[in-house]
mmCIF file of C-alpha atoms and ligand atoms in Angstrom:
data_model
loop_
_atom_site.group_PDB
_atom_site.id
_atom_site.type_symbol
_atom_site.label_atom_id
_atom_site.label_comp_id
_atom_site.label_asym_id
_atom_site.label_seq_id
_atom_site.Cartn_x
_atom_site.Cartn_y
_atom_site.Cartn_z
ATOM 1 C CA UNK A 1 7.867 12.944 10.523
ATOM 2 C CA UNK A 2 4.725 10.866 9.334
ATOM 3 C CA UNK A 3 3.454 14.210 7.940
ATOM 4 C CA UNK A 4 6.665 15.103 5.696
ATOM 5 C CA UNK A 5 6.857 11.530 4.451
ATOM 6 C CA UNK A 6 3.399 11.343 3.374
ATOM 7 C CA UNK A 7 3.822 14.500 1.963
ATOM 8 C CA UNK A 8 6.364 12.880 0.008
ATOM 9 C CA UNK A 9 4.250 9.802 -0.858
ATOM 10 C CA UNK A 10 1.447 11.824 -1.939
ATOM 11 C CA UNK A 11 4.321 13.328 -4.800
ATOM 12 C CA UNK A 12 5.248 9.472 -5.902
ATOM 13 C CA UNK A 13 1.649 8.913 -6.298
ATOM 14 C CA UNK A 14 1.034 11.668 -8.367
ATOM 15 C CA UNK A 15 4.428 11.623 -10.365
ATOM 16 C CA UNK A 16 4.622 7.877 -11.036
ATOM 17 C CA UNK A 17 1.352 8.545 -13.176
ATOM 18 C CA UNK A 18 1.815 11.712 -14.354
ATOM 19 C CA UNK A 19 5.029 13.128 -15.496
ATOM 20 C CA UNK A 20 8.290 13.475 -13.427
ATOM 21 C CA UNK A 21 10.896 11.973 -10.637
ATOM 22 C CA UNK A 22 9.508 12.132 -7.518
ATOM 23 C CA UNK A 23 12.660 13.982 -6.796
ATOM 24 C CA UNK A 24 12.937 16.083 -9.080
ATOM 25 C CA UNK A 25 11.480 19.888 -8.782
ATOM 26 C CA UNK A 26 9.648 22.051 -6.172
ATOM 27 C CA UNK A 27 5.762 21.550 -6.058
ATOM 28 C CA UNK A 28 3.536 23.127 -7.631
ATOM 29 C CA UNK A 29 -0.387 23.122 -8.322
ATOM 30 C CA UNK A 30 -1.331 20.040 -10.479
ATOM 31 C CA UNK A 31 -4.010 22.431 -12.004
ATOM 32 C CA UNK A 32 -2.314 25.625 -12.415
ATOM 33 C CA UNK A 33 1.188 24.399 -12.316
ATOM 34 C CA UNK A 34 2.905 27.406 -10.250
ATOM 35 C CA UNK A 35 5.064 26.731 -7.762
ATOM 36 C CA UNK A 36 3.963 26.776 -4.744
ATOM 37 C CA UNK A 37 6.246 28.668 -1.769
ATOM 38 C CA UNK A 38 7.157 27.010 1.601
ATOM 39 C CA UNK A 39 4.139 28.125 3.162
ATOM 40 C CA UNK A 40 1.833 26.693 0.660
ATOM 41 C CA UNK A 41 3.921 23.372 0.909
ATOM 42 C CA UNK A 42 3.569 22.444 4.868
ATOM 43 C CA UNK A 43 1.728 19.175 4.905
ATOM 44 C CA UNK A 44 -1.941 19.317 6.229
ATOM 45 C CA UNK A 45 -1.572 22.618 7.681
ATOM 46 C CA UNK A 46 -1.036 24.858 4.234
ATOM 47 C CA UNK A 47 -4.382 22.308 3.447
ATOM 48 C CA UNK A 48 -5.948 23.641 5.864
ATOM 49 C CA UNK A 49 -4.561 27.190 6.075
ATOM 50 C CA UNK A 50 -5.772 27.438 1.983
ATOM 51 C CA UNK A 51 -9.500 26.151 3.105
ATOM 52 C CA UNK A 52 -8.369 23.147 0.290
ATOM 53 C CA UNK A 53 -7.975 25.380 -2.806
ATOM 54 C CA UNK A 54 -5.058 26.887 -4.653
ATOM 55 C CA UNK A 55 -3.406 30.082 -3.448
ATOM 56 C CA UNK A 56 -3.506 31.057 -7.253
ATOM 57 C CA UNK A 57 -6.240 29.431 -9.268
ATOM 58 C CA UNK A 58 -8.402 28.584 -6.510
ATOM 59 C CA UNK A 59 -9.425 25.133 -7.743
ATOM 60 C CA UNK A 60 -9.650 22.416 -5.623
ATOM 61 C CA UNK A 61 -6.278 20.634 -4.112
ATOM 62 C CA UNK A 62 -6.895 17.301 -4.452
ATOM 63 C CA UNK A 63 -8.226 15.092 -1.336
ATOM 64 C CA UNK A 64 -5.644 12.654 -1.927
ATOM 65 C CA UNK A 65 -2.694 14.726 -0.730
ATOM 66 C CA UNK A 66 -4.366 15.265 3.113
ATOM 67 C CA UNK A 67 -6.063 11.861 3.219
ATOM 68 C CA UNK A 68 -1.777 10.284 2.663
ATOM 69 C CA UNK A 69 -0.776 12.833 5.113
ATOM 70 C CA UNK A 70 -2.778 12.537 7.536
ATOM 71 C CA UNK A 71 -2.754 8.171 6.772
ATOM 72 C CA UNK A 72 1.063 8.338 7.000
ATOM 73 C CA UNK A 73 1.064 10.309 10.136
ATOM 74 C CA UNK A 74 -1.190 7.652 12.200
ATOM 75 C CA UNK A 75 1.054 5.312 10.706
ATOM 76 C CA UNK A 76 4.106 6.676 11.613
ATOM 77 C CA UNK A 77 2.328 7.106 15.616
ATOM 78 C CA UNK A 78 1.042 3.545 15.548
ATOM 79 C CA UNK A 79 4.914 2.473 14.533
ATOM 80 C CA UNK A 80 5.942 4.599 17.178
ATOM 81 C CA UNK A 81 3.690 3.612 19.610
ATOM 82 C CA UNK A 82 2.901 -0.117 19.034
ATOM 83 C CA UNK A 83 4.447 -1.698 15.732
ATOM 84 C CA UNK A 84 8.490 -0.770 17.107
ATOM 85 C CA UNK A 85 8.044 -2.852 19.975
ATOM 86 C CA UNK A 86 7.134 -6.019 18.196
ATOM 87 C CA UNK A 87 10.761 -6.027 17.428
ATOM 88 C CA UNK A 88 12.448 -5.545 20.070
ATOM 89 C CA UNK A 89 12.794 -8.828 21.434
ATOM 90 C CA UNK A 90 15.263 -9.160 18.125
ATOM 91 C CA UNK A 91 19.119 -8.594 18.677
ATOM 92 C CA UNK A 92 21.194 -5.814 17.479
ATOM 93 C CA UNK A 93 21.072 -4.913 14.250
ATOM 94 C CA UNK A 94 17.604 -6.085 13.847
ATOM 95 C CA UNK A 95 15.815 -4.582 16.354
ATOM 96 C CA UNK A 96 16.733 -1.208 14.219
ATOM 97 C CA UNK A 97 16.871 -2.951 10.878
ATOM 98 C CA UNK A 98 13.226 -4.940 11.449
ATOM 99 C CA UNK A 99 11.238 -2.121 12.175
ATOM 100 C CA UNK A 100 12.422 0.252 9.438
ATOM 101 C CA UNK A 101 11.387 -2.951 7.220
ATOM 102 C CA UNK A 102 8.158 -2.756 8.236
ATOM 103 C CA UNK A 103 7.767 0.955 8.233
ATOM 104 C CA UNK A 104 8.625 1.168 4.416
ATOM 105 C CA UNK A 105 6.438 -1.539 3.582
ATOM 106 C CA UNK A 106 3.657 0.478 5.151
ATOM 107 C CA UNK A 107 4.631 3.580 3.175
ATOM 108 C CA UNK A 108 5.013 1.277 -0.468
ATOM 109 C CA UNK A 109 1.382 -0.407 0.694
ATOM 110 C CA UNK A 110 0.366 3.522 1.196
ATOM 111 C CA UNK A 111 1.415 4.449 -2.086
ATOM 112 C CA UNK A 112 -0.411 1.294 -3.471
ATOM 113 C CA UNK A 113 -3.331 2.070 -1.965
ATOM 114 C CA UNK A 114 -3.821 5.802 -2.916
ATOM 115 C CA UNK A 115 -2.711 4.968 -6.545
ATOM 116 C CA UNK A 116 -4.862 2.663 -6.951
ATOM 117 C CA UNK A 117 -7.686 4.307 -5.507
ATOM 118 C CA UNK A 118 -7.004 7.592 -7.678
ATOM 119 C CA UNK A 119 -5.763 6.596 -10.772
ATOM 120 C CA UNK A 120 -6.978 2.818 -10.941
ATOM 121 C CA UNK A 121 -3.579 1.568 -11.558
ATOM 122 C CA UNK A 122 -0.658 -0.085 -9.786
ATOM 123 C CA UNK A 123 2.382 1.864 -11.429
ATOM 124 C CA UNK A 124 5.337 -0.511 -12.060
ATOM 125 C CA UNK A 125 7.892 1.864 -10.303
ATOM 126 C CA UNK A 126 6.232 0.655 -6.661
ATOM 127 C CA UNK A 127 5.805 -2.786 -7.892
ATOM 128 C CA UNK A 128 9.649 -3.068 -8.346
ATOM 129 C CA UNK A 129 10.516 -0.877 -5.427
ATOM 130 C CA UNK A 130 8.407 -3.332 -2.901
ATOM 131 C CA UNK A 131 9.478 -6.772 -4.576
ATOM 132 C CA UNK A 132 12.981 -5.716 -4.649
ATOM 133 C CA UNK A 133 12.977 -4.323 -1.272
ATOM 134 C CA UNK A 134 11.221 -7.527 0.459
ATOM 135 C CA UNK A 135 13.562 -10.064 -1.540
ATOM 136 C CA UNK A 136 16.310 -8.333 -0.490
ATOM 137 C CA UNK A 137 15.604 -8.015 3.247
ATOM 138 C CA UNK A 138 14.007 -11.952 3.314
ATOM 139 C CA UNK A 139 17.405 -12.936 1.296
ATOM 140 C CA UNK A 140 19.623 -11.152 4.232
ATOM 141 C CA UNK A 141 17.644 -12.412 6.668
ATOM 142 C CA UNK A 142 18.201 -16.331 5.661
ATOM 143 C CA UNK A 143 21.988 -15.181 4.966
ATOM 144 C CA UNK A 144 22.684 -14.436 8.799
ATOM 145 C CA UNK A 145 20.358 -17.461 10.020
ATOM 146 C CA UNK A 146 17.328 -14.943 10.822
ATOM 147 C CA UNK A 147 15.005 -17.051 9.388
ATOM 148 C CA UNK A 148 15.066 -20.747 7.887
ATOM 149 C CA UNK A 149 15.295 -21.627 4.337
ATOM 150 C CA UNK A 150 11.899 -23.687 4.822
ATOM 151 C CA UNK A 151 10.743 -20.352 5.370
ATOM 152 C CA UNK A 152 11.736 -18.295 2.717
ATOM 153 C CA UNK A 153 11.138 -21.437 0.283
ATOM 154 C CA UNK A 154 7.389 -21.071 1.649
ATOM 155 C CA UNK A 155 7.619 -17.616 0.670
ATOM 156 C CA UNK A 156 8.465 -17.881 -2.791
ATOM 157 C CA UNK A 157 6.298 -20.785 -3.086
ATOM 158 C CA UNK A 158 3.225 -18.499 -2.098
ATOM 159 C CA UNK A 159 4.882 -15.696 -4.162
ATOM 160 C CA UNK A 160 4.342 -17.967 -7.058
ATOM 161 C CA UNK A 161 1.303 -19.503 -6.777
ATOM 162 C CA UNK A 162 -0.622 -16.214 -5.834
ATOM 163 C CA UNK A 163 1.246 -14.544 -9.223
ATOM 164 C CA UNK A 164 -0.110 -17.545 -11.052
ATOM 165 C CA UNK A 165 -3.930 -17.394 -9.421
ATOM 166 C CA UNK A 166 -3.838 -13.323 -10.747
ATOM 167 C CA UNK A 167 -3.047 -14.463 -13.691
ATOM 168 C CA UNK A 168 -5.406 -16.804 -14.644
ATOM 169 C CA UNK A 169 -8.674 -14.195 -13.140
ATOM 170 C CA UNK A 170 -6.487 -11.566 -15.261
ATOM 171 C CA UNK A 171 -6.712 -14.107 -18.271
ATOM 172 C CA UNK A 172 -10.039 -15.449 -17.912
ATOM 173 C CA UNK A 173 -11.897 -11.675 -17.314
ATOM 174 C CA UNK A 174 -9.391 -10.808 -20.881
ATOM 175 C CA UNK A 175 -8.270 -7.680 -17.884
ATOM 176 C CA UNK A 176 -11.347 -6.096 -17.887
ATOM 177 C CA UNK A 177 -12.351 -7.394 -14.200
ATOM 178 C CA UNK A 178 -9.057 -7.716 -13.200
ATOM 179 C CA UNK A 179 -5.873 -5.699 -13.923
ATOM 180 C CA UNK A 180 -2.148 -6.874 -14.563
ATOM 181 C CA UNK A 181 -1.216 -4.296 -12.173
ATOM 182 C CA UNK A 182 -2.526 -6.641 -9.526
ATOM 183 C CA UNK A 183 -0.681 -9.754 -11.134
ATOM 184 C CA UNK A 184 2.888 -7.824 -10.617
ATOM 185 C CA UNK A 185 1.591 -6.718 -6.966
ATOM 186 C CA UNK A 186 1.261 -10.568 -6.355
ATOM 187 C CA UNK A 187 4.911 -11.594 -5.944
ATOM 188 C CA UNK A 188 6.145 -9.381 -2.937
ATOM 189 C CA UNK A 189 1.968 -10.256 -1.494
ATOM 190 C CA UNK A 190 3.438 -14.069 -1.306
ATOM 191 C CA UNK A 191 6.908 -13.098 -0.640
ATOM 192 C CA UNK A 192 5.398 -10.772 2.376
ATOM 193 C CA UNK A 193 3.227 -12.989 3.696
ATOM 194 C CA UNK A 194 4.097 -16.438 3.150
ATOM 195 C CA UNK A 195 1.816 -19.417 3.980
ATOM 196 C CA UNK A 196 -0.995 -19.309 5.315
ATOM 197 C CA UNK A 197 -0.963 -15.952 5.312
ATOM 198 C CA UNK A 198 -0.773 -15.013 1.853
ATOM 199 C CA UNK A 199 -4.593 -17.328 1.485
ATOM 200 C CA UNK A 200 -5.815 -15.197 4.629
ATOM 201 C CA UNK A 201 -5.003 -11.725 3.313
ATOM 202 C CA UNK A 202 -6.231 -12.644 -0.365
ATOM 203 C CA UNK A 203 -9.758 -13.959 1.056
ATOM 204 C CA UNK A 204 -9.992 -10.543 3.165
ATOM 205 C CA UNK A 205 -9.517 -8.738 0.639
ATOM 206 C CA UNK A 206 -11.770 -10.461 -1.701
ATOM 207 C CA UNK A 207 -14.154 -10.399 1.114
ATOM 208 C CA UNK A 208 -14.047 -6.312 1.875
ATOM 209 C CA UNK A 209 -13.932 -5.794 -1.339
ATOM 210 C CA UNK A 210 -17.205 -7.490 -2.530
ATOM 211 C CA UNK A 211 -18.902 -6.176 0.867
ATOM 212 C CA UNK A 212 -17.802 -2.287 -0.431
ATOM 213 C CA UNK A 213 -18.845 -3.197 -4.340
ATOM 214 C CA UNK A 214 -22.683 -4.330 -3.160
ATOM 215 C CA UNK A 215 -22.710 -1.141 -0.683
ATOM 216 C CA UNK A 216 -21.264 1.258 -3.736
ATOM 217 C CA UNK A 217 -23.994 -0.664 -5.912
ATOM 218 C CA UNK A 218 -26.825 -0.425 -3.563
ATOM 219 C CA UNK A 219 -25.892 3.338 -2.777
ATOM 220 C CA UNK A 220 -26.436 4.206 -6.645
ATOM 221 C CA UNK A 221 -22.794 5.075 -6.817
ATOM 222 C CA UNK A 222 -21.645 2.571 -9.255
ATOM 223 C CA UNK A 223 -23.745 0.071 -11.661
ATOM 224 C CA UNK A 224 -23.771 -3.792 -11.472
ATOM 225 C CA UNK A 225 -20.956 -4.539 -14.000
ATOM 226 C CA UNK A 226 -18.861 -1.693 -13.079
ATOM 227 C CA UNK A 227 -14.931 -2.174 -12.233
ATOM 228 C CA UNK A 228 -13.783 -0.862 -8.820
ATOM 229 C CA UNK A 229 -9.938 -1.027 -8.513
ATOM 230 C CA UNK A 230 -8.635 -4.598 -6.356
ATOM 231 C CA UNK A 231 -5.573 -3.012 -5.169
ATOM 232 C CA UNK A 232 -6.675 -1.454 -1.953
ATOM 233 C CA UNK A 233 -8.702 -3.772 -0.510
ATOM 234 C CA UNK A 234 -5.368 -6.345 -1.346
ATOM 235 C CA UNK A 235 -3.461 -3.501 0.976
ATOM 236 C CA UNK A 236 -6.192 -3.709 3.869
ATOM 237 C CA UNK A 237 -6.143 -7.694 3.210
ATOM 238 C CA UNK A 238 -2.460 -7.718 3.799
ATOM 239 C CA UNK A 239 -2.367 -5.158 6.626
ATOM 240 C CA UNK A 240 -4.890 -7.620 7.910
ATOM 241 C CA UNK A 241 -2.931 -10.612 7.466
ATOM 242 C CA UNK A 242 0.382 -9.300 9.026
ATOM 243 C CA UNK A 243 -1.853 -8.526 12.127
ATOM 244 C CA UNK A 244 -4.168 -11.217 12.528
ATOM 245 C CA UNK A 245 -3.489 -13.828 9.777
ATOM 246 C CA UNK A 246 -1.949 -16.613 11.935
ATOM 247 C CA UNK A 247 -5.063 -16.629 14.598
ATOM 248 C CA UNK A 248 -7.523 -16.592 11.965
ATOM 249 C CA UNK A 249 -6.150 -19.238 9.989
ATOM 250 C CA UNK A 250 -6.443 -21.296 13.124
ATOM 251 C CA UNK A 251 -9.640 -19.626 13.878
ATOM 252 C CA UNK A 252 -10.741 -21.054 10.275
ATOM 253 C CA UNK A 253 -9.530 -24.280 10.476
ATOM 254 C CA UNK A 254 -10.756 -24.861 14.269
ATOM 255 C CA UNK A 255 -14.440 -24.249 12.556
ATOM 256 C CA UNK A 256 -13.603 -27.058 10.493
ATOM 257 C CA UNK A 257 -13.061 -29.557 12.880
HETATM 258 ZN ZN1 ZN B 1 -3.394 26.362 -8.913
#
Protein backbone atom coordinates (compact mmCIF):
# COMPACT_ATOMS: atom_id res chain seq x y z
CA UNK A 1 0.00 0.00 0.00
CA UNK A 2 2.82 2.55 1.07
CA UNK A 3 4.42 1.69 -2.31
CA UNK A 4 1.25 2.54 -4.62
CA UNK A 5 0.58 5.70 -2.65
CA UNK A 6 3.95 7.03 -2.95
CA UNK A 7 3.84 6.12 -6.31
CA UNK A 8 1.05 8.37 -6.45
CA UNK A 9 2.75 11.18 -4.47
CA UNK A 10 5.72 11.07 -6.53
CA UNK A 11 2.93 12.05 -9.68
CA UNK A 12 1.51 15.20 -7.44
CA UNK A 13 5.00 16.24 -7.02
CA UNK A 14 5.85 16.20 -10.41
CA UNK A 15 2.39 17.42 -11.86
CA UNK A 16 1.73 20.25 -9.38
CA UNK A 17 4.96 21.85 -11.03
CA UNK A 18 4.83 20.75 -14.26
CA UNK A 19 1.76 20.42 -16.28
CA UNK A 20 -1.35 18.25 -15.47
CA UNK A 21 -4.00 16.73 -12.73
CA UNK A 22 -2.47 14.36 -10.80
CA UNK A 23 -5.35 12.31 -11.99
CA UNK A 24 -5.47 12.76 -15.07
CA UNK A 25 -3.56 10.32 -17.74
CA UNK A 26 -1.38 7.15 -17.66
CA UNK A 27 2.42 7.78 -16.94
CA UNK A 28 4.75 8.26 -19.01
CA UNK A 29 8.61 9.22 -19.18
CA UNK A 30 9.09 12.91 -18.08
CA UNK A 31 11.97 12.90 -20.71
CA UNK A 32 10.65 11.05 -23.56
CA UNK A 33 7.03 11.37 -22.78
CA UNK A 34 5.77 7.71 -23.93
CA UNK A 35 3.65 5.97 -21.99
CA UNK A 36 4.87 3.71 -20.05
CA UNK A 37 2.96 -0.02 -19.80
CA UNK A 38 2.00 -1.71 -16.46
CA UNK A 39 5.19 -3.29 -16.15
CA UNK A 40 7.20 -0.21 -16.46
CA UNK A 41 4.75 1.43 -13.86
CA UNK A 42 5.15 -1.04 -10.63
CA UNK A 43 6.59 1.16 -7.95
CA UNK A 44 10.31 0.43 -6.99
CA UNK A 45 10.39 -2.78 -8.66
CA UNK A 46 9.98 -1.55 -12.60
CA UNK A 47 12.97 1.00 -10.89
CA UNK A 48 14.78 -1.54 -10.31
CA UNK A 49 13.83 -4.05 -13.02
CA UNK A 50 14.89 -0.90 -15.70
CA UNK A 51 18.48 -0.57 -13.75
CA UNK A 52 16.89 3.36 -13.26
CA UNK A 53 16.63 4.34 -16.96
CA UNK A 54 13.84 4.53 -19.48
CA UNK A 55 12.63 1.44 -21.32
CA UNK A 56 12.69 3.80 -24.45
CA UNK A 57 15.12 6.67 -24.28
CA UNK A 58 17.28 5.28 -21.75
CA UNK A 59 17.84 8.48 -19.77
CA UNK A 60 17.83 8.54 -16.32
CA UNK A 61 14.34 8.12 -14.21
CA UNK A 62 14.54 10.51 -11.80
CA UNK A 63 15.73 9.60 -8.04
CA UNK A 64 12.85 11.30 -6.69
CA UNK A 65 10.22 8.77 -7.75
CA UNK A 66 12.10 5.62 -5.64
CA UNK A 67 13.39 7.83 -2.82
CA UNK A 68 8.93 8.79 -2.23
CA UNK A 69 8.34 5.19 -2.74
CA UNK A 70 10.39 3.71 -0.85
CA UNK A 71 9.82 7.00 2.05
CA UNK A 72 6.06 6.32 1.81
CA UNK A 73 6.42 2.66 2.25
CA UNK A 74 8.43 2.94 5.76
CA UNK A 75 5.87 5.31 6.49
CA UNK A 76 3.04 3.44 5.80
CA UNK A 77 5.02 0.25 8.09
CA UNK A 78 5.87 2.65 10.90
CA UNK A 79 1.86 3.69 10.83
CA UNK A 80 1.20 0.20 10.78
CA UNK A 81 3.42 -0.83 13.22
CA UNK A 82 3.74 2.01 15.80
CA UNK A 83 1.88 5.39 14.85
CA UNK A 84 -1.97 3.32 14.73
CA UNK A 85 -1.65 2.43 18.17
CA UNK A 86 -1.20 5.87 19.57
CA UNK A 87 -4.83 6.08 18.86
CA UNK A 88 -6.33 3.55 20.03
CA UNK A 89 -7.01 4.49 23.41
CA UNK A 90 -9.63 7.01 21.43
CA UNK A 91 -13.37 5.82 21.08
CA UNK A 92 -15.15 4.80 18.03
CA UNK A 93 -15.06 6.77 15.32
CA UNK A 94 -11.77 8.18 16.20
CA UNK A 95 -9.72 5.49 16.73
CA UNK A 96 -10.31 4.96 12.71
CA UNK A 97 -10.80 8.62 11.96
CA UNK A 98 -7.39 9.80 14.10
CA UNK A 99 -5.06 7.70 12.50
CA UNK A 100 -6.06 8.23 8.86
CA UNK A 101 -5.51 12.05 10.02
CA UNK A 102 -2.24 11.48 10.72
CA UNK A 103 -1.41 9.22 7.87
CA UNK A 104 -2.40 11.97 5.25
CA UNK A 105 -0.58 14.53 6.97
CA UNK A 106 2.48 12.35 6.58
CA UNK A 107 1.80 11.86 2.87
CA UNK A 108 1.00 16.08 2.34
CA UNK A 109 4.45 16.61 4.62
CA UNK A 110 5.94 13.89 1.95
CA UNK A 111 4.88 15.76 -0.90
CA UNK A 112 6.26 18.98 0.80
CA UNK A 113 9.31 17.64 1.34
CA UNK A 114 10.20 16.12 -2.12
CA UNK A 115 8.84 19.34 -3.82
CA UNK A 116 10.69 21.31 -2.15
CA UNK A 117 13.75 19.47 -2.33
CA UNK A 118 13.37 19.05 -6.29
CA UNK A 119 11.89 21.94 -7.54
CA UNK A 120 12.64 24.54 -4.63
CA UNK A 121 9.10 25.44 -4.28
CA UNK A 122 6.08 24.77 -2.07
CA UNK A 123 3.22 24.52 -4.82
CA UNK A 124 -0.02 26.17 -3.57
CA UNK A 125 -2.20 23.06 -4.48
CA UNK A 126 -0.54 21.15 -1.14
CA UNK A 127 -0.58 24.29 0.78
CA UNK A 128 -4.44 24.41 0.46
CA UNK A 129 -4.92 20.69 0.54
CA UNK A 130 -3.02 20.47 4.17
CA UNK A 131 -4.55 23.79 5.71
CA UNK A 132 -7.91 22.82 4.61
CA UNK A 133 -7.60 19.33 5.65
CA UNK A 134 -6.16 20.16 9.34
CA UNK A 135 -8.87 23.04 9.90
CA UNK A 136 -11.35 20.85 9.04
CA UNK A 137 -10.45 17.83 11.18
CA UNK A 138 -9.33 20.38 14.38
CA UNK A 139 -12.90 22.20 13.65
CA UNK A 140 -14.77 18.58 13.97
CA UNK A 141 -12.86 17.68 16.60
CA UNK A 142 -13.91 20.83 18.97
CA UNK A 143 -17.56 20.25 17.40
CA UNK A 144 -18.01 16.74 19.18
CA UNK A 145 -16.01 17.91 22.44
CA UNK A 146 -12.67 16.05 21.19
CA UNK A 147 -10.67 18.72 22.08
CA UNK A 148 -11.23 22.17 24.00
CA UNK A 149 -11.71 25.45 22.44
CA UNK A 150 -8.56 26.71 24.57
CA UNK A 151 -7.00 24.34 22.40
CA UNK A 152 -7.85 25.02 19.08
CA UNK A 153 -7.73 28.93 20.03
CA UNK A 154 -3.91 28.04 20.85
CA UNK A 155 -3.77 26.63 17.54
CA UNK A 156 -4.79 29.40 15.52
CA UNK A 157 -2.99 31.66 17.73
CA UNK A 158 0.37 29.80 16.78
CA UNK A 159 -1.03 29.49 13.20
CA UNK A 160 -0.88 33.21 13.18
CA UNK A 161 1.96 34.26 14.75
CA UNK A 162 4.30 31.69 12.92
CA UNK A 163 2.50 33.10 9.37
CA UNK A 164 3.42 36.52 10.64
CA UNK A 165 7.29 35.57 11.80
CA UNK A 166 7.63 34.06 7.80
CA UNK A 167 6.59 36.98 6.79
CA UNK A 168 8.61 39.42 8.16
CA UNK A 169 12.22 36.98 7.30
CA UNK A 170 10.28 36.77 3.78
CA UNK A 171 10.07 40.71 3.88
CA UNK A 172 13.23 41.61 5.36
CA UNK A 173 15.55 39.00 2.94
CA UNK A 174 13.01 40.97 -0.14
CA UNK A 175 12.40 36.59 -0.76
CA UNK A 176 15.63 35.93 -1.79
CA UNK A 177 16.63 33.98 1.60
CA UNK A 178 13.37 33.05 2.26
CA UNK A 179 10.42 32.02 0.03
CA UNK A 180 6.55 32.85 0.29
CA UNK A 181 6.03 29.30 -0.27
CA UNK A 182 7.17 28.83 3.30
CA UNK A 183 4.90 31.82 4.58
CA UNK A 184 1.61 29.84 3.17
CA UNK A 185 3.18 26.45 4.69
CA UNK A 186 3.08 28.40 8.08
CA UNK A 187 -0.65 28.33 8.90
CA UNK A 188 -1.49 24.49 8.98
CA UNK A 189 2.61 24.35 10.85
CA UNK A 190 0.71 26.41 13.82
CA UNK A 191 -2.59 24.92 13.26
CA UNK A 192 -0.69 21.30 13.45
CA UNK A 193 1.26 21.88 16.14
CA UNK A 194 -0.04 24.35 18.42
CA UNK A 195 1.91 25.79 21.40
CA UNK A 196 4.76 24.98 22.34
CA UNK A 197 5.13 22.90 19.73
CA UNK A 198 4.91 24.99 16.82
CA UNK A 199 8.41 27.12 18.64
CA UNK A 200 10.01 23.48 19.04
CA UNK A 201 9.55 22.27 15.46
CA UNK A 202 10.51 25.83 13.95
CA UNK A 203 13.92 25.91 16.09
CA UNK A 204 14.64 22.18 14.78
CA UNK A 205 14.28 22.97 11.77
CA UNK A 206 16.21 26.10 11.78
CA UNK A 207 18.70 24.13 13.66
CA UNK A 208 19.11 20.99 10.96
CA UNK A 209 18.92 23.16 8.53
CA UNK A 210 21.92 25.48 9.32
CA UNK A 211 23.90 22.21 10.54
CA UNK A 212 23.21 20.69 6.64
CA UNK A 213 23.98 24.40 4.96
CA UNK A 214 27.70 24.59 6.83
CA UNK A 215 28.21 20.69 5.92
CA UNK A 216 26.93 21.43 2.04
CA UNK A 217 29.32 24.60 2.35
CA UNK A 218 32.26 22.93 3.83
CA UNK A 219 31.81 19.88 1.34
CA UNK A 220 32.29 22.41 -1.73
CA UNK A 221 28.77 21.62 -2.75
CA UNK A 222 27.23 24.94 -2.41
CA UNK A 223 28.92 28.59 -1.84
CA UNK A 224 28.50 30.84 1.27
CA UNK A 225 25.51 32.97 0.08
CA UNK A 226 23.81 30.26 -1.69
CA UNK A 227 19.89 29.49 -1.04
CA UNK A 228 19.05 25.90 0.00
CA UNK A 229 15.23 25.35 0.07
CA UNK A 230 13.60 25.75 4.11
CA UNK A 231 10.80 23.52 3.42
CA UNK A 232 12.21 20.17 4.30
CA UNK A 233 14.01 20.70 7.14
CA UNK A 234 10.36 22.59 8.39
CA UNK A 235 8.90 18.82 7.52
CA UNK A 236 11.70 16.99 9.67
CA UNK A 237 11.16 19.97 12.35
CA UNK A 238 7.53 19.13 12.49
CA UNK A 239 7.85 15.34 12.27
CA UNK A 240 10.12 16.14 15.16
CA UNK A 241 7.80 18.13 17.07
CA UNK A 242 4.74 15.75 16.81
CA UNK A 243 7.17 13.10 18.30
CA UNK A 244 9.17 14.70 20.80
CA UNK A 245 8.07 18.38 21.05
CA UNK A 246 6.30 18.27 24.46
CA UNK A 247 9.50 16.54 26.35
CA UNK A 248 11.84 18.83 24.84
CA UNK A 249 10.08 21.86 25.56
CA UNK A 250 10.26 20.73 29.14
CA UNK A 251 13.66 19.44 28.53
CA UNK A 252 14.43 23.25 27.45
CA UNK A 253 12.86 24.96 30.00
CA UNK A 254 14.16 22.50 32.91
CA UNK A 255 17.82 23.85 31.60
CA UNK A 256 16.57 27.10 32.43
CA UNK A 257 15.84 26.74 35.83
ZN1 LIG B 1 11.95 7.99 -21.86
Amino acid sequence: MGLLWGSFLGVVVYRTVNEGSPLSGRSRCDKCKKKLSWWQNIPLISFLLLRGKCFYCKKPIDWSYPLIESITAVLFVWWFVVGRSFFLLAGSPWSIVQPVFWLVVGMALLVVFLTDLKYGVISDGVNLFLFSWVLFYRLILVGSGQMMMADLLNAVLSAIVLTGFFWCLWWFTKGKGFGFGDVKFAPSIGLLLGWPRTLVGVMAGFIIGSVVGILLILLGKKKFGQTIPFGPFLVVGIVVALLWGNDLWNWYMGMLQ
